[in-house]
mmCIF file of C-alpha atoms and ligand atoms in Angstrom:
data_model
loop_
_atom_site.group_PDB
_atom_site.id
_atom_site.type_symbol
_atom_site.label_atom_id
_atom_site.label_comp_id
_atom_site.label_asym_id
_atom_site.label_seq_id
_atom_site.Cartn_x
_atom_site.Cartn_y
_atom_site.Cartn_z
ATOM 1 C CA MET A 400 0.000 0.000 0.000
ATOM 2 C CA GLU A 401 1.047 3.617 -0.475
ATOM 3 C CA THR A 402 1.306 6.595 1.869
ATOM 4 C CA GLY A 403 -2.024 8.480 2.027
ATOM 5 C CA GLU A 404 -4.224 5.473 1.137
ATOM 6 C CA LEU A 405 -7.367 4.961 3.227
ATOM 7 C CA VAL A 406 -7.840 1.552 4.781
ATOM 8 C CA MET A 407 -10.138 -0.035 7.326
ATOM 9 C CA LEU A 408 -8.791 -2.222 10.117
ATOM 10 C CA LYS A 409 -11.321 -4.745 11.442
ATOM 11 C CA THR A 410 -11.093 -7.000 14.473
ATOM 12 C CA PHE A 411 -13.237 -8.881 16.975
ATOM 13 C CA HIS A 412 -12.614 -7.826 20.573
ATOM 14 C CA LYS A 413 -14.534 -9.328 23.513
ATOM 15 C CA GLY A 414 -17.098 -10.689 21.047
ATOM 16 C CA LYS A 415 -17.670 -7.328 19.370
ATOM 17 C CA LEU A 416 -16.718 -6.228 15.858
ATOM 18 C CA ARG A 417 -14.506 -3.127 16.037
ATOM 19 C CA GLU A 418 -13.382 -1.160 13.000
ATOM 20 C CA PHE A 419 -11.109 1.817 12.402
ATOM 21 C CA ILE A 420 -10.634 3.850 9.226
ATOM 22 C CA VAL A 421 -7.006 5.021 9.018
ATOM 23 C CA THR A 422 -4.544 6.516 6.544
ATOM 24 C CA VAL A 423 -1.312 4.762 5.608
ATOM 25 C CA SER A 424 1.250 7.059 7.274
ATOM 26 C CA ASP A 425 3.975 7.336 9.938
ATOM 27 C CA ASP A 426 1.294 7.727 12.638
ATOM 28 C CA GLU A 427 0.094 5.247 15.228
ATOM 29 C CA LEU A 428 -3.482 4.127 15.798
ATOM 30 C CA HIS A 429 -4.233 4.051 19.549
ATOM 31 C CA THR A 430 -6.961 1.607 20.558
ATOM 32 C CA ASP A 431 -8.045 0.309 23.948
ATOM 33 C CA PHE A 432 -6.312 -2.963 23.076
ATOM 34 C CA GLY A 433 -2.962 -1.633 21.870
ATOM 35 C CA LYS A 434 -1.141 0.601 19.378
ATOM 36 C CA VAL A 435 -0.854 -0.131 15.667
ATOM 37 C CA ASP A 436 2.156 1.209 13.757
ATOM 38 C CA LEU A 437 0.472 2.436 10.548
ATOM 39 C CA SER A 438 3.761 2.596 8.606
ATOM 40 C CA LEU A 439 3.730 -1.242 8.635
ATOM 41 C CA LEU A 440 0.821 -0.989 6.179
ATOM 42 C CA LEU A 441 3.304 0.091 3.496
ATOM 43 C CA LYS A 442 4.502 -3.535 3.258
ATOM 44 C CA LEU A 443 0.989 -5.032 3.378
ATOM 45 C CA ASP A 444 -2.031 -5.368 1.097
ATOM 46 C CA ILE A 445 -5.832 -5.441 1.285
ATOM 47 C CA GLY A 446 -6.820 -8.781 2.889
ATOM 48 C CA ASP A 447 -3.561 -9.071 4.891
ATOM 49 C CA HIS A 448 -3.446 -8.916 8.691
ATOM 50 C CA ILE A 449 -1.679 -6.417 10.946
ATOM 51 C CA SER A 450 -1.123 -6.698 14.722
ATOM 52 C CA ALA A 451 -1.279 -4.169 17.542
ATOM 53 C CA HIS A 452 1.726 -4.126 19.876
ATOM 54 C CA LYS A 453 -0.142 -6.302 22.407
ATOM 55 C CA GLY A 454 -0.957 -8.922 19.748
ATOM 56 C CA GLN A 455 -4.551 -8.067 18.733
ATOM 57 C CA GLU A 456 -4.887 -8.888 15.033
ATOM 58 C CA PHE A 457 -6.790 -6.788 12.451
ATOM 59 C CA VAL A 458 -7.769 -7.649 8.895
ATOM 60 C CA ILE A 459 -7.100 -4.872 6.367
ATOM 61 C CA GLN A 460 -9.994 -3.860 4.110
ATOM 62 C CA ARG A 461 -10.723 -1.041 1.670
ATOM 63 C CA PRO A 462 -13.452 1.193 3.225
ATOM 64 C CA ARG A 463 -16.599 1.673 1.141
ATOM 65 C CA MET A 464 -19.486 4.129 1.378
ATOM 66 C CA PRO A 465 -21.464 2.127 4.021
ATOM 67 C CA ASP A 466 -18.321 2.297 6.208
ATOM 68 C CA PHE A 467 -18.083 6.079 5.777
ATOM 69 C CA PHE A 468 -21.824 6.278 6.570
ATOM 70 C CA HIS A 469 -21.127 4.656 9.957
ATOM 71 C CA HIS A 470 -17.894 6.531 10.706
ATOM 72 C CA ALA A 471 -18.681 10.062 9.474
ATOM 73 C CA LYS A 472 -19.198 12.762 12.101
ATOM 74 C CA ARG A 473 -22.872 13.799 12.234
ATOM 75 C CA THR A 474 -24.286 17.288 12.598
ATOM 76 C CA GLY A 475 -27.889 16.176 12.204
ATOM 77 C CA ALA A 476 -29.995 13.407 10.753
ATOM 78 C CA PRO A 477 -28.315 12.104 7.594
ATOM 79 C CA MET A 478 -30.259 10.621 4.731
ATOM 80 C CA MET A 479 -30.609 6.843 5.124
ATOM 81 C CA PRO A 480 -29.078 4.366 2.639
ATOM 82 C CA LYS A 481 -32.555 3.078 1.626
ATOM 83 C CA ASP A 482 -33.508 6.576 0.431
ATOM 84 C CA ILE A 483 -30.100 7.272 -1.128
ATOM 85 C CA GLY A 484 -30.312 4.003 -3.078
ATOM 86 C CA LEU A 485 -33.659 5.021 -4.451
ATOM 87 C CA ILE A 486 -32.310 8.420 -5.591
ATOM 88 C CA ILE A 487 -29.357 6.790 -7.339
ATOM 89 C CA ALA A 488 -31.555 4.200 -9.060
ATOM 90 C CA TYR A 489 -34.364 6.509 -10.197
ATOM 91 C CA THR A 490 -32.021 9.209 -11.566
ATOM 92 C CA GLY A 491 -29.686 6.658 -13.160
ATOM 93 C CA LEU A 492 -26.768 8.571 -11.646
ATOM 94 C CA ASN A 493 -23.548 7.820 -13.491
ATOM 95 C CA LYS A 494 -19.885 8.722 -13.662
ATOM 96 C CA GLY A 495 -20.398 11.528 -16.192
ATOM 97 C CA ASP A 496 -22.939 13.409 -14.054
ATOM 98 C CA SER A 497 -22.628 16.742 -12.252
ATOM 99 C CA VAL A 498 -24.830 17.082 -9.183
ATOM 100 C CA LEU A 499 -26.015 20.101 -7.203
ATOM 101 C CA ASP A 500 -26.985 19.196 -3.617
ATOM 102 C CA ALA A 501 -28.419 21.209 -0.686
ATOM 103 C CA GLY A 502 -28.267 21.248 2.298
ATOM 104 C CA THR A 503 -25.115 19.332 2.872
ATOM 105 C CA GLY A 504 -25.774 18.472 6.552
ATOM 106 C CA SER A 505 -23.174 15.846 7.475
ATOM 107 C CA GLY A 506 -22.524 15.321 3.766
ATOM 108 C CA ILE A 507 -23.754 11.727 3.694
ATOM 109 C CA LEU A 508 -25.897 12.039 0.563
ATOM 110 C CA ALA A 509 -23.261 14.229 -1.128
ATOM 111 C CA MET A 510 -20.595 11.601 -0.428
ATOM 112 C CA TYR A 511 -22.656 8.692 -1.752
ATOM 113 C CA LEU A 512 -23.438 10.714 -4.903
ATOM 114 C CA GLY A 513 -19.772 11.707 -5.188
ATOM 115 C CA SER A 514 -18.688 8.059 -5.048
ATOM 116 C CA ILE A 515 -20.492 7.614 -8.405
ATOM 117 C CA ALA A 516 -20.798 11.005 -10.153
ATOM 118 C CA LYS A 517 -18.122 13.169 -11.792
ATOM 119 C CA ARG A 518 -18.765 16.205 -9.588
ATOM 120 C CA VAL A 519 -20.958 17.141 -6.628
ATOM 121 C CA LEU A 520 -21.408 20.740 -5.502
ATOM 122 C CA SER A 521 -23.192 20.939 -2.157
ATOM 123 C CA TYR A 522 -24.427 24.032 -0.276
ATOM 124 C CA GLU A 523 -24.740 24.275 3.512
ATOM 125 C CA VAL A 524 -26.135 27.371 5.250
ATOM 126 C CA ARG A 525 -24.446 26.696 8.610
ATOM 127 C CA ASP A 526 -20.701 27.275 8.447
ATOM 128 C CA ASN A 527 -19.904 24.900 11.345
ATOM 129 C CA PHE A 528 -21.867 22.136 9.566
ATOM 130 C CA ALA A 529 -19.998 22.873 6.323
ATOM 131 C CA VAL A 530 -16.671 22.458 8.164
ATOM 132 C CA VAL A 531 -17.690 19.033 9.523
ATOM 133 C CA ALA A 532 -19.015 17.933 6.120
ATOM 134 C CA ARG A 533 -15.777 18.982 4.387
ATOM 135 C CA LYS A 534 -13.817 16.884 6.901
ATOM 136 C CA ASN A 535 -16.111 13.892 6.285
ATOM 137 C CA VAL A 536 -15.634 14.300 2.524
ATOM 138 C CA GLN A 537 -11.859 14.517 2.948
ATOM 139 C CA ASN A 538 -11.821 11.457 5.232
ATOM 140 C CA ALA A 539 -13.689 9.543 2.541
ATOM 141 C CA GLY A 540 -10.985 10.492 0.012
ATOM 142 C CA LEU A 541 -13.461 12.229 -2.334
ATOM 143 C CA ASP A 542 -11.824 15.122 -4.205
ATOM 144 C CA ASN A 543 -14.836 15.599 -6.529
ATOM 145 C CA VAL A 544 -17.237 16.759 -3.770
ATOM 146 C CA GLU A 545 -17.160 20.512 -3.068
ATOM 147 C CA VAL A 546 -18.959 21.826 0.013
ATOM 148 C CA ARG A 547 -19.790 25.539 -0.210
ATOM 149 C CA PHE A 548 -21.010 27.629 2.703
ATOM 150 C CA GLY A 549 -24.153 29.480 1.568
ATOM 151 C CA ASN A 550 -27.923 29.640 1.403
ATOM 152 C CA ILE A 551 -29.103 27.736 -1.665
ATOM 153 C CA VAL A 552 -32.195 29.973 -1.990
ATOM 154 C CA GLU A 553 -29.924 33.010 -2.441
ATOM 155 C CA GLU A 554 -27.157 31.285 -4.403
ATOM 156 C CA ILE A 555 -28.974 29.127 -6.937
ATOM 157 C CA SER A 556 -29.579 31.843 -9.529
ATOM 158 C CA SER A 557 -25.897 32.826 -9.676
ATOM 159 C CA ILE A 558 -24.111 29.441 -9.646
ATOM 160 C CA GLY A 559 -23.373 29.652 -13.373
ATOM 161 C CA GLU A 560 -23.119 25.881 -13.947
ATOM 162 C CA LYS A 561 -25.439 23.234 -15.376
ATOM 163 C CA PHE A 562 -26.195 19.968 -13.602
ATOM 164 C CA ASP A 563 -27.621 16.561 -14.484
ATOM 165 C CA VAL A 564 -29.173 15.989 -11.049
ATOM 166 C CA VAL A 565 -30.257 18.431 -8.323
ATOM 167 C CA THR A 566 -30.963 17.039 -4.836
ATOM 168 C CA LEU A 567 -32.693 19.221 -2.238
ATOM 169 C CA ASP A 568 -32.964 18.251 1.437
ATOM 170 C CA THR A 569 -33.852 21.552 3.139
ATOM 171 C CA GLN A 570 -37.014 22.940 4.721
ATOM 172 C CA ASP A 571 -37.196 25.645 2.062
ATOM 173 C CA SER A 572 -36.774 23.366 -0.983
ATOM 174 C CA ASN A 573 -40.010 24.749 -2.487
ATOM 175 C CA ASP A 574 -38.347 28.195 -2.723
ATOM 176 C CA VAL A 575 -35.486 26.662 -4.715
ATOM 177 C CA VAL A 576 -37.598 24.611 -7.146
ATOM 178 C CA PRO A 577 -38.550 27.551 -9.483
ATOM 179 C CA TYR A 578 -34.836 28.128 -10.262
ATOM 180 C CA VAL A 579 -33.980 24.477 -10.950
ATOM 181 C CA PRO A 580 -35.141 24.177 -14.634
ATOM 182 C CA ALA A 581 -32.643 26.881 -15.663
ATOM 183 C CA ILE A 582 -29.667 24.946 -14.254
ATOM 184 C CA LEU A 583 -30.673 21.389 -15.232
ATOM 185 C CA ASN A 584 -29.368 19.829 -18.424
ATOM 186 C CA PRO A 585 -32.161 18.590 -20.725
ATOM 187 C CA GLY A 586 -33.589 15.344 -19.298
ATOM 188 C CA GLY A 587 -31.924 15.952 -15.940
ATOM 189 C CA PHE A 588 -33.606 15.161 -12.616
ATOM 190 C CA LEU A 589 -34.721 17.138 -9.597
ATOM 191 C CA VAL A 590 -35.034 15.140 -6.369
ATOM 192 C CA THR A 591 -36.437 16.536 -3.139
ATOM 193 C CA TYR A 592 -36.539 14.881 0.273
ATOM 194 C CA SER A 593 -39.134 16.076 2.777
ATOM 195 C CA PRO A 594 -40.182 14.487 6.074
ATOM 196 C CA PHE A 595 -43.736 15.910 6.241
ATOM 197 C CA PHE A 596 -46.824 15.604 4.032
ATOM 198 C CA GLU A 597 -47.434 19.377 4.237
ATOM 199 C CA GLN A 598 -43.912 20.238 3.070
ATOM 200 C CA THR A 599 -44.146 17.614 0.333
ATOM 201 C CA LYS A 600 -47.409 19.143 -0.931
ATOM 202 C CA GLU A 601 -45.760 22.582 -1.105
ATOM 203 C CA ILE A 602 -42.896 21.079 -3.100
ATOM 204 C CA ARG A 603 -45.353 19.342 -5.449
ATOM 205 C CA ASP A 604 -47.133 22.651 -6.035
ATOM 206 C CA ALA A 605 -43.821 24.388 -6.795
ATOM 207 C CA ILE A 606 -42.822 21.571 -9.183
ATOM 208 C CA GLU A 607 -46.229 21.744 -10.892
ATOM 209 C CA ALA A 608 -45.766 25.492 -11.455
ATOM 210 C CA ALA A 609 -42.261 24.995 -12.859
ATOM 211 C CA ASN A 610 -43.333 22.652 -15.705
ATOM 212 C CA PHE A 611 -41.396 19.454 -14.978
ATOM 213 C CA TYR A 612 -42.260 16.063 -16.523
ATOM 214 C CA ASP A 613 -42.742 12.651 -14.866
ATOM 215 C CA VAL A 614 -43.323 13.825 -11.292
ATOM 216 C CA ARG A 615 -43.584 11.104 -8.634
ATOM 217 C CA THR A 616 -43.551 11.163 -4.840
ATOM 218 C CA ILE A 617 -42.578 7.921 -3.130
ATOM 219 C CA GLU A 618 -41.793 6.579 0.305
ATOM 220 C CA CYS A 619 -39.421 3.661 0.760
ATOM 221 C CA SER A 620 -40.128 1.193 3.594
ATOM 222 C CA GLU A 621 -37.331 -1.027 4.815
ATOM 223 C CA ARG A 622 -38.095 -4.174 6.820
ATOM 224 C CA GLU A 623 -35.300 -6.316 8.199
ATOM 225 C CA ILE A 624 -35.855 -10.041 8.679
ATOM 226 C CA SER A 625 -34.753 -11.535 11.997
ATOM 227 C CA PHE A 626 -33.454 -15.095 12.347
ATOM 228 C CA SER A 627 -33.520 -16.862 15.714
ATOM 229 C CA GLU A 628 -33.962 -20.297 17.310
ATOM 230 C CA ARG A 629 -37.700 -19.619 17.601
ATOM 231 C CA GLY A 630 -38.207 -18.802 13.954
ATOM 232 C CA THR A 631 -37.809 -16.379 11.100
ATOM 233 C CA ARG A 632 -39.921 -13.264 10.756
ATOM 234 C CA PRO A 633 -39.793 -9.528 10.061
ATOM 235 C CA SER A 634 -37.891 -7.812 12.866
ATOM 236 C CA THR A 635 -40.106 -6.444 15.643
ATOM 237 C CA MET A 636 -37.781 -3.435 15.953
ATOM 238 C CA ARG A 637 -39.869 -0.848 14.157
ATOM 239 C CA VAL A 638 -38.258 1.165 11.364
ATOM 240 C CA GLY A 639 -39.739 4.628 11.571
ATOM 241 C CA HIS A 640 -40.696 7.000 8.804
ATOM 242 C CA THR A 641 -37.789 8.898 7.233
ATOM 243 C CA GLY A 642 -38.995 11.098 4.384
ATOM 244 C CA PHE A 643 -40.868 11.395 1.096
ATOM 245 C CA ILE A 644 -38.854 11.530 -2.077
ATOM 246 C CA THR A 645 -40.202 13.534 -4.985
ATOM 247 C CA ILE A 646 -38.564 13.012 -8.366
ATOM 248 C CA ALA A 647 -39.215 15.230 -11.369
ATOM 249 C CA ARG A 648 -37.589 15.381 -14.780
ATOM 250 C CA ALA A 649 -36.654 18.474 -16.783
HETATM 251 C C1 SAM B 977 -31.524 17.129 6.922
HETATM 252 S S1 SAM B 977 -30.028 17.973 6.724
HETATM 253 C C2 SAM B 977 -29.356 17.308 5.249
HETATM 254 C C3 SAM B 977 -28.742 15.954 5.452
HETATM 255 C C4 SAM B 977 -27.914 15.509 4.263
HETATM 256 N N1 SAM B 977 -28.727 15.291 3.087
HETATM 257 C C5 SAM B 977 -27.125 14.258 4.595
HETATM 258 O O1 SAM B 977 -27.380 13.194 3.983
HETATM 259 O O2 SAM B 977 -26.238 14.316 5.467
HETATM 260 C C6 SAM B 977 -30.533 19.567 6.168
HETATM 261 C C7 SAM B 977 -29.371 20.558 6.108
HETATM 262 O O3 SAM B 977 -29.763 21.636 5.270
HETATM 263 C C8 SAM B 977 -29.210 22.832 5.775
HETATM 264 N N2 SAM B 977 -30.005 23.924 5.192
HETATM 265 C C9 SAM B 977 -31.263 24.324 5.546
HETATM 266 N N3 SAM B 977 -31.680 25.317 4.724
HETATM 267 C C10 SAM B 977 -30.676 25.553 3.842
HETATM 268 C C11 SAM B 977 -30.490 26.455 2.750
HETATM 269 N N4 SAM B 977 -31.457 27.307 2.409
HETATM 270 N N5 SAM B 977 -29.320 26.422 2.059
HETATM 271 C C12 SAM B 977 -28.336 25.538 2.384
HETATM 272 N N6 SAM B 977 -28.445 24.656 3.418
HETATM 273 C C13 SAM B 977 -29.599 24.658 4.125
HETATM 274 C C14 SAM B 977 -29.331 22.656 7.279
HETATM 275 O O4 SAM B 977 -28.443 23.502 7.989
HETATM 276 C C15 SAM B 977 -29.030 21.173 7.451
HETATM 277 O O5 SAM B 977 -27.661 20.970 7.709
#
């Protein structure tokens, strides 16, 4: 491996899975079960094992987006993978796409989109949230995701770029919608995420007034199946409501 590469070290300790995302460097990783000399990674590869000074062994893996989802610092409620998956599938996001995203929040959606698209530009109105999101993006090794501090309602008309997909996850998304057709490439998609029916209706009205095609609002339910000695059934741990996703095409 090379200096600067991101890797994940995984181990079982006292019956629990523990994982650490680290950079190949001269540093040390300090854990409650010993230090790991990260420069030793230079002579190792993905799938190899590395030991802490007290003998605890870790397997080396390449971190992927679900790992960054778990390890990223959070400033608020991030979008859930079930909803992100739906956005990626219904927009057909691909490696040639440019995406405009707001608000950034912890940057979870922006990072998932950035792991596929060519470029993601994301706006966050709270500067301290933007700082955390930038750090999360950097930790995920994504140099194609730009987090800008600013209010999307004020900024959208002067961005001066075109996008293939626009994702809006703010309370004032309906104020942004009228400006979206002018910055979407032909056939591009607008996606909004809104937790309440009332907000979703306001967004639908704004979309209706802005002449989009193929407008749909959907909710994605996720139900985990539990396996035990007694039997197999949907988990009794309830998965709550997250948000409604509205997709419209330019
Ligand atoms: C629910 S969070 C977004 C979560 C994000 N999609 C994620 O996956 O991590 C909403 C964010 O939008 C920001 N926000 C609200 N209004 C905004 C605006 N007009 N312009 C830019 N950001 C805004 C908030 O500060 C908050 O951080």
